[in-house]
Short mmCIF file of C-alpha atoms in Angstrom, two decimals:
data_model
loop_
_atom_site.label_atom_id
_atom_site.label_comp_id
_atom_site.label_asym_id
_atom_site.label_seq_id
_atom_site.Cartn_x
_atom_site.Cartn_y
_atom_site.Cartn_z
CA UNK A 614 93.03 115.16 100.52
CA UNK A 615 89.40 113.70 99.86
CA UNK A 616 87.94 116.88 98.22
CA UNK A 617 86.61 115.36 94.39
CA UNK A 618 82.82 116.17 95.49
CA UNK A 619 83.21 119.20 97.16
CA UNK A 620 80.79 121.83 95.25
CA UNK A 621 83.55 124.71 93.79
CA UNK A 622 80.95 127.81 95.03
CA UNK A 623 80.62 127.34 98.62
CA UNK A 624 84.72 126.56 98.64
CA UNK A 625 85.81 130.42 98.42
CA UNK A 626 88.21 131.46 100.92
CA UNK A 627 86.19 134.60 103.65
CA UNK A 628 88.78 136.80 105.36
CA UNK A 629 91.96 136.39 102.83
CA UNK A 630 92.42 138.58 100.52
CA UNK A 631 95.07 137.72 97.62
CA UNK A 632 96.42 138.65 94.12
CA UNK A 633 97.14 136.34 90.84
CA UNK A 634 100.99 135.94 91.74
CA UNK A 635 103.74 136.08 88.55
CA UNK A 636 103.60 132.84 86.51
CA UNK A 637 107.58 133.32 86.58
CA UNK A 638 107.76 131.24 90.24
CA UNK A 639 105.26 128.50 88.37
CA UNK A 640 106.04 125.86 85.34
CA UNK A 641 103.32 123.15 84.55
CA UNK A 642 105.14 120.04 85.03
CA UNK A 643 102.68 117.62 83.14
CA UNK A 644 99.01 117.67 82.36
CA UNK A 645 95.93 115.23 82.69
CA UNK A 646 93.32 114.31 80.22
CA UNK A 647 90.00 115.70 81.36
CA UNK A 648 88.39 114.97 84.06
CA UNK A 649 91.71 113.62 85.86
CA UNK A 650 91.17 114.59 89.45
CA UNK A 651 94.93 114.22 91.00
CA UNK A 652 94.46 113.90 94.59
CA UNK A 653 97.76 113.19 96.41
CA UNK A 654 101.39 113.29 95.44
CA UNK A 655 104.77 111.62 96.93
CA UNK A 656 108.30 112.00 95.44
CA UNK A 657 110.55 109.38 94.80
CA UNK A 658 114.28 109.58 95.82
CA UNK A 659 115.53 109.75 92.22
CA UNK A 660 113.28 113.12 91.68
CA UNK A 661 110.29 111.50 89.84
CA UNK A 662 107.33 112.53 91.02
CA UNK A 663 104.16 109.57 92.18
CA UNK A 664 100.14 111.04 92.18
CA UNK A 665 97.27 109.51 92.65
CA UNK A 666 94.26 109.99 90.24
CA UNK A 667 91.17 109.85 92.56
CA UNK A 668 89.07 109.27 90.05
CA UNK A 669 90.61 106.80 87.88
CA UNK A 670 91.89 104.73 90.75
CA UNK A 671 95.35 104.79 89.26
CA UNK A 672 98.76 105.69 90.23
CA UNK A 673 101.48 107.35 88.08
CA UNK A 674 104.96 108.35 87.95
CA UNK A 675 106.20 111.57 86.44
CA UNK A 676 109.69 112.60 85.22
CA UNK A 677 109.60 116.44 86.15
CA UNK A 678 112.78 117.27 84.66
CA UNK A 679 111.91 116.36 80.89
CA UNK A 680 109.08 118.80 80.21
CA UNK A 681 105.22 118.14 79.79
CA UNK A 682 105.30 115.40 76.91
CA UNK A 683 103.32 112.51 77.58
CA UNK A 684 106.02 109.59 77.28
CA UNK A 685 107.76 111.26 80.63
CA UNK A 686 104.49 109.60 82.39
CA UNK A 687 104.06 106.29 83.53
CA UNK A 688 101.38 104.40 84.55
CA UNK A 689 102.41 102.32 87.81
CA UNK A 690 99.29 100.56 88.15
CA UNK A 691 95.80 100.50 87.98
CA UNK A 692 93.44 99.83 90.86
CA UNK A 693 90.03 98.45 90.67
CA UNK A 694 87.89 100.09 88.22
CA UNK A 695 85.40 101.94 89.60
CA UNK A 696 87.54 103.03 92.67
CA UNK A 697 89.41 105.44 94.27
CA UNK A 698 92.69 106.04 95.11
CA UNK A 699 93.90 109.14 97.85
CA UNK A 700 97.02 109.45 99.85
CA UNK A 701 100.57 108.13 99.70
CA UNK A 702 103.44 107.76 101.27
CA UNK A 703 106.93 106.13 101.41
CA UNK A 704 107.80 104.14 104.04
CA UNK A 705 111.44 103.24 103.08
CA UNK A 706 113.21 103.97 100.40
CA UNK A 707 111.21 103.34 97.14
CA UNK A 708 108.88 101.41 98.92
CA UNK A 709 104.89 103.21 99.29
CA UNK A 710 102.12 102.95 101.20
CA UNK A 711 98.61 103.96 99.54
CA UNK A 712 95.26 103.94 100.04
CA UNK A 713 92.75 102.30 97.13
CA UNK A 714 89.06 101.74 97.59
CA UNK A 715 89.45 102.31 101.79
CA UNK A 716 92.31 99.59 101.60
CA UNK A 717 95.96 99.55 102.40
CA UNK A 718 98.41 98.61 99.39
CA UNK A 719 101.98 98.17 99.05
CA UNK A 720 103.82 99.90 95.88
CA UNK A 721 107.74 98.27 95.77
CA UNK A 722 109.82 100.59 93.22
CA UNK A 723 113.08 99.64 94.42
CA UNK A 724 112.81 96.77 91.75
CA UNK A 725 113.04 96.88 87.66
CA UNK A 726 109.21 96.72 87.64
CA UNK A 727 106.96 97.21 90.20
CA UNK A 728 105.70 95.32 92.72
CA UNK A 729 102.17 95.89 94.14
CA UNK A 730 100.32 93.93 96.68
CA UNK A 731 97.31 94.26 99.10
CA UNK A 732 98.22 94.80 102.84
CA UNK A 733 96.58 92.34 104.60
CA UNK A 734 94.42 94.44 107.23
CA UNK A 735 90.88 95.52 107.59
CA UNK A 736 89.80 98.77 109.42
CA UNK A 737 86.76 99.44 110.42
CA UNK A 738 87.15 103.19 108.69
CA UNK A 739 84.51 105.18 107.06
CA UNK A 740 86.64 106.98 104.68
CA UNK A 741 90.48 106.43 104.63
CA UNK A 742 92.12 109.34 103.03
CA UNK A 743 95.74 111.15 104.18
CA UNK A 744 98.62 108.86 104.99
CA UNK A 745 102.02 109.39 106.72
CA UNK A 746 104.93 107.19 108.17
CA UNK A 747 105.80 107.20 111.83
CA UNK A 748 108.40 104.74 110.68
CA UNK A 749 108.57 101.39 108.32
CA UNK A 750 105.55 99.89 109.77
CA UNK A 751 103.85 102.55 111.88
CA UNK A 752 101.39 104.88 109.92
CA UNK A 753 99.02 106.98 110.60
CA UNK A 754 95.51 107.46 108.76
CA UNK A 755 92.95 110.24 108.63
CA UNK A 756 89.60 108.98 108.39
CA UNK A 757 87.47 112.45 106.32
CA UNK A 758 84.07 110.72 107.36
CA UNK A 759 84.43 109.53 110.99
CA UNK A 760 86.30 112.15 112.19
CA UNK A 761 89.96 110.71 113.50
CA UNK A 762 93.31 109.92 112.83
CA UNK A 763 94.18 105.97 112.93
CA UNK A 764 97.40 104.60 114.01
CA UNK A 765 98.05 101.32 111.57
CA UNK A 766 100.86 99.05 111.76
CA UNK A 767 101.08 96.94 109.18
CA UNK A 768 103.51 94.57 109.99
CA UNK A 769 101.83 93.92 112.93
CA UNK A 770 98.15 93.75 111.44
CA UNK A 771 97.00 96.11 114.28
CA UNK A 772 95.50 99.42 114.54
CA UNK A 773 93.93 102.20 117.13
CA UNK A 774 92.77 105.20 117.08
CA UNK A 775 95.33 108.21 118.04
CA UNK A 776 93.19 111.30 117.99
CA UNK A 777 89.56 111.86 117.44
CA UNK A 778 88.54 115.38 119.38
CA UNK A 779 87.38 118.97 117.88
CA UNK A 780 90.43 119.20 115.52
CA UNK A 781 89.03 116.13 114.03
CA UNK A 782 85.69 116.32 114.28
CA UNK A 783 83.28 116.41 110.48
CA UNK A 784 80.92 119.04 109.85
CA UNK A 785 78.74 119.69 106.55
CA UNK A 786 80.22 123.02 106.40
CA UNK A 787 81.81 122.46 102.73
CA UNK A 788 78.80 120.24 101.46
CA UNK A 789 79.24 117.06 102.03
CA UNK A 790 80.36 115.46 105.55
CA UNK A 791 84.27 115.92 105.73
CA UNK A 792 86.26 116.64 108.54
CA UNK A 793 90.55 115.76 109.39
CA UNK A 794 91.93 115.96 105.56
CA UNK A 795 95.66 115.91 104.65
CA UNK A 796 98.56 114.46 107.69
CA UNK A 797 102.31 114.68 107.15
CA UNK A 798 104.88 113.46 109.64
CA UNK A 799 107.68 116.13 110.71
CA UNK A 800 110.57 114.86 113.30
CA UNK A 801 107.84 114.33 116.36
CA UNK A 802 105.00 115.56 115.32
CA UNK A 803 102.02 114.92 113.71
CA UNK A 804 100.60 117.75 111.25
CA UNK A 805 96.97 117.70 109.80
CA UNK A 806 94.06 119.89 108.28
CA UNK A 807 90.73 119.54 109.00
CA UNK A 808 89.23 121.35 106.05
CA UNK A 809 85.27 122.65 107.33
CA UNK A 810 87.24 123.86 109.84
CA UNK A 811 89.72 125.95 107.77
CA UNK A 812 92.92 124.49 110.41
CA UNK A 813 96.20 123.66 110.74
CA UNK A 814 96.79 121.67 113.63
CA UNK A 815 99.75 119.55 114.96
CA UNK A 816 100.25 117.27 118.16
CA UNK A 817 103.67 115.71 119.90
CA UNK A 818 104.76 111.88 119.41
CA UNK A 819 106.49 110.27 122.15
CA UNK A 820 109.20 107.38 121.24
CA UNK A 821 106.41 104.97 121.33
CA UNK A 822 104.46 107.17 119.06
CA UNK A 823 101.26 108.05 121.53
CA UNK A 824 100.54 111.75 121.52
CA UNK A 825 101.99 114.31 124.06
CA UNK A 826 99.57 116.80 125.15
CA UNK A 827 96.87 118.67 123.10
CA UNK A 828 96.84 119.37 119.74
CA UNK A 829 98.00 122.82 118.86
CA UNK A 830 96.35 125.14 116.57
CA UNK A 831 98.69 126.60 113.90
CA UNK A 832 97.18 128.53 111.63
CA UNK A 833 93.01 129.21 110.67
CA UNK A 834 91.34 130.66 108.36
CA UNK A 835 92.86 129.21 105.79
CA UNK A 836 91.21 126.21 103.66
CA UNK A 837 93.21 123.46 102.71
CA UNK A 838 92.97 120.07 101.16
CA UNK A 839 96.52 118.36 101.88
CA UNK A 840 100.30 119.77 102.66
CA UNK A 841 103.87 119.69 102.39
CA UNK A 842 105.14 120.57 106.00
CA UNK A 843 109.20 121.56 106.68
CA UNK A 844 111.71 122.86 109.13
CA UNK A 845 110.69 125.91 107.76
CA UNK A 846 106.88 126.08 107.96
CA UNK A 847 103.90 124.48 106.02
CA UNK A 848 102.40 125.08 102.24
CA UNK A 849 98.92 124.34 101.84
CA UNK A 850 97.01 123.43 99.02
CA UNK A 851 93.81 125.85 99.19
CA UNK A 852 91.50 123.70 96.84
CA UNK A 853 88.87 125.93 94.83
CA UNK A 854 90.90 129.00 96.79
CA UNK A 855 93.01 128.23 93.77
CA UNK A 856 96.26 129.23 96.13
CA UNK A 857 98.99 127.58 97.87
CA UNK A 858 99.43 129.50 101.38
CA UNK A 859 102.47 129.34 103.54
CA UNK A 860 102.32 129.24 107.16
CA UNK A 861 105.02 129.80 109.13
CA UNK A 862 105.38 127.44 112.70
CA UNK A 863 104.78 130.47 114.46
CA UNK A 864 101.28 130.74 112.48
CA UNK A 865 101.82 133.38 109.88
CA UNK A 866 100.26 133.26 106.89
CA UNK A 867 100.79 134.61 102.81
CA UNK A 868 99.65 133.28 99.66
CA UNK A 869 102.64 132.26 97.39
CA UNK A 870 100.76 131.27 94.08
CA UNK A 871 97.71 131.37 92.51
CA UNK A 872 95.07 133.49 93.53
CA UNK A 873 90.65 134.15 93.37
CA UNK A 874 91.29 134.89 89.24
CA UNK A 875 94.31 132.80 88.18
CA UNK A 876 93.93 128.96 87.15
CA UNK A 877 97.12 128.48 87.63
CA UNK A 878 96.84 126.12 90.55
CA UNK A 879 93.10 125.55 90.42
CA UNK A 880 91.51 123.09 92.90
CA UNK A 881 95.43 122.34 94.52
CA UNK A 882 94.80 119.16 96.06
CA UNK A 883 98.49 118.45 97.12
CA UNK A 884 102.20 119.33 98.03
CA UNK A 885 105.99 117.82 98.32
CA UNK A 886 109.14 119.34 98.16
CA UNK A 887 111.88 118.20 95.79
CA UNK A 888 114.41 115.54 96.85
CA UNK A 889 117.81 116.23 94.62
CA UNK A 890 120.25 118.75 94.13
CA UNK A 891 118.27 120.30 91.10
CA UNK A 892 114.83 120.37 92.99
CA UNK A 893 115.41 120.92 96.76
CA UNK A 894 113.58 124.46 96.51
CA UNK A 895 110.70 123.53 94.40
CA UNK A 896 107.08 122.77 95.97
CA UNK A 897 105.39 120.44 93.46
CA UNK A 898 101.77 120.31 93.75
CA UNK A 899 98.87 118.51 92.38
CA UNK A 900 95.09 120.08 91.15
CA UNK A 901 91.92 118.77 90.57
CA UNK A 902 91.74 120.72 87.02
CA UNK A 903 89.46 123.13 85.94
CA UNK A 904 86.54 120.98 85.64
CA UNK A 905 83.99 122.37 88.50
CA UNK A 906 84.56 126.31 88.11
CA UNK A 907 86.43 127.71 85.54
CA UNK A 908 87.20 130.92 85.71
CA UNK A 909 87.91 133.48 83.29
CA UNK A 910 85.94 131.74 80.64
CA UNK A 911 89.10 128.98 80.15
CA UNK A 912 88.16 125.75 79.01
CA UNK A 913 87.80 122.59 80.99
CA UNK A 914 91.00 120.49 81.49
CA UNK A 915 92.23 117.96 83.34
CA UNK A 916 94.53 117.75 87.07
CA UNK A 917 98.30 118.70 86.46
CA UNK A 918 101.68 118.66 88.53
CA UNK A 919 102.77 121.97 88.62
CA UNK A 920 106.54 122.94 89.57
CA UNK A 921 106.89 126.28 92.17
CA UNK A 922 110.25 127.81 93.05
CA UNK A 923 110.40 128.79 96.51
CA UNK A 924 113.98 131.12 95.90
CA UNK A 925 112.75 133.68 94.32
#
């Protein structure tokens, strides 16, 4: 998910070859002011969508049934001021888990205003960044700069580390020193990207959440940021590939938006699937903007939400 520095040249995906797919599939949901970097992205269980602005160290919440006028977003809160803000996640209904400045906070929605409060734990990370619920008080954390996923509970005010190896590790191979990026939780499994590395990996959780066997390569060659994960495979967010890829859990690849020449989702930082009726088969996903390498001589603007059917 941490991927606001990385340069947009060096970024380009090598050995996948894709087209501009039909803007038909795609609706912008709601855009940023410039220089908005959205980073992460969580849906709520009445349909409104919650993202993270990296850059602003704020958190919003987005209607995405009401169009793209600005009073359908919300400001939920804003961090401290220079900051940053990455991943979320919901650990029971309405309530979130995110990550501000390297430290855990609590976001309580299931109120008439929101409640948000500092978690009271310290880890000794490097750079905190995707987030995921084993359960309501088990999470687990990758850290971009050292290298490894921790396991956090936060009722407990203890942590550990659960996997630090090669699918981990950091390299320098985007720019700057990044290595495990976006983790989702799926039934007993752990999912996660390491981007340098151009990976999809996942691992087994037993009851007591420690990790059975090695992690298992699912797909390469593909670059990703963060992803939504489901029964039915995985959609990453290709960053300055400007596509969202599906992999199958048998490993196969194909690009089902965007593409080398299309901005339409430019630097995708993140994905969730709908949660009603209306939305079950739409991907939402979050972008960077077109700040860092526009292309086709468009103008600068800001991260958005964009809205892609998965039916058609």
């Amino acid at each position: 998910m941490l991927s606001y520095s990385i340069p947009f040249c060096i970024c380009l995906s090598f050995g996948l070859s894709v087209l501009a797919f039909p803007s038909i599939r795609l609706r912008d949901v709601y855009q940023f002011p410039n220089g908005t970097w959205l980073e992460n992205i969580a849906v709520r269980s009445n349909g409104n969508v919650l993202v993270t602005a990296y850059n602003l160290a704020q958190l919003w919440e987005i209607n995405p049934f009401n169009g793209t006028d600005s009073h359908h977003a919300h400001l939920i809160h804003q961090f401290e001021n220079p900051g940053t803000i990455t991943g979320i996640t919901e650990i029971d209904r309405d309530v979130f888990v995110t990550i501000a400045s390297n430290s855990l906070w609590k976001v309580d929605l299931s109120m008439t205003e929101p409640i948000v409060d500092p978690i009271d734990i310290t880890i000794p990370a490097g750079t905190l960044n995707g987030i995921a619920a084993l359960n309501d008080s088990s999470l687990v954390i990758s850290d971009s700069s050292l290298g490894l996923i921790w396991r956090v509970d936060i009722q407990q005010g203890t942590y550990d580390i659960l996997i630090r190896d090669n699918t981990t590790a950091t390299s320098t191979a985007l720019g700057p020193t990044l290595g495990v990026n976006g983790i989702r939780v799926l039934g007993s499994h752990v999912y996660y990207v390491n981007s340098p590395q151009r990976s999809l990996y996942r691992v087994g959780l037993d009851a007591s959440g420690n990790t059975v066997g090695q992690p298992e390569t699912i797909a390469q060659g593909v670059l990703a940021d963060d992803f939504a994960v489901t029964s039915s495979g995985a959609y990453l967010a290709g960053l300055t590939d400007n596509i969202i890829t599906n992999v199958s859990h048998n490993g196969k690849t194909h690009v089902v938006a965007g593409g080398r020449n299309s901005t339409a989702v430019m630097t995708a930082t993140s994905a969730a699937v709908g949660r009603t009726k209306y939305d079950a088969n739409v991907l939402y996903i979050t972008t960077g903007g077109e700040t860092q390498g526009p292309v086709n001589n468009t103008n600068h603007k800001g991260g958005k939400i964009v809205a892609l059917r998965l039916d058609i």
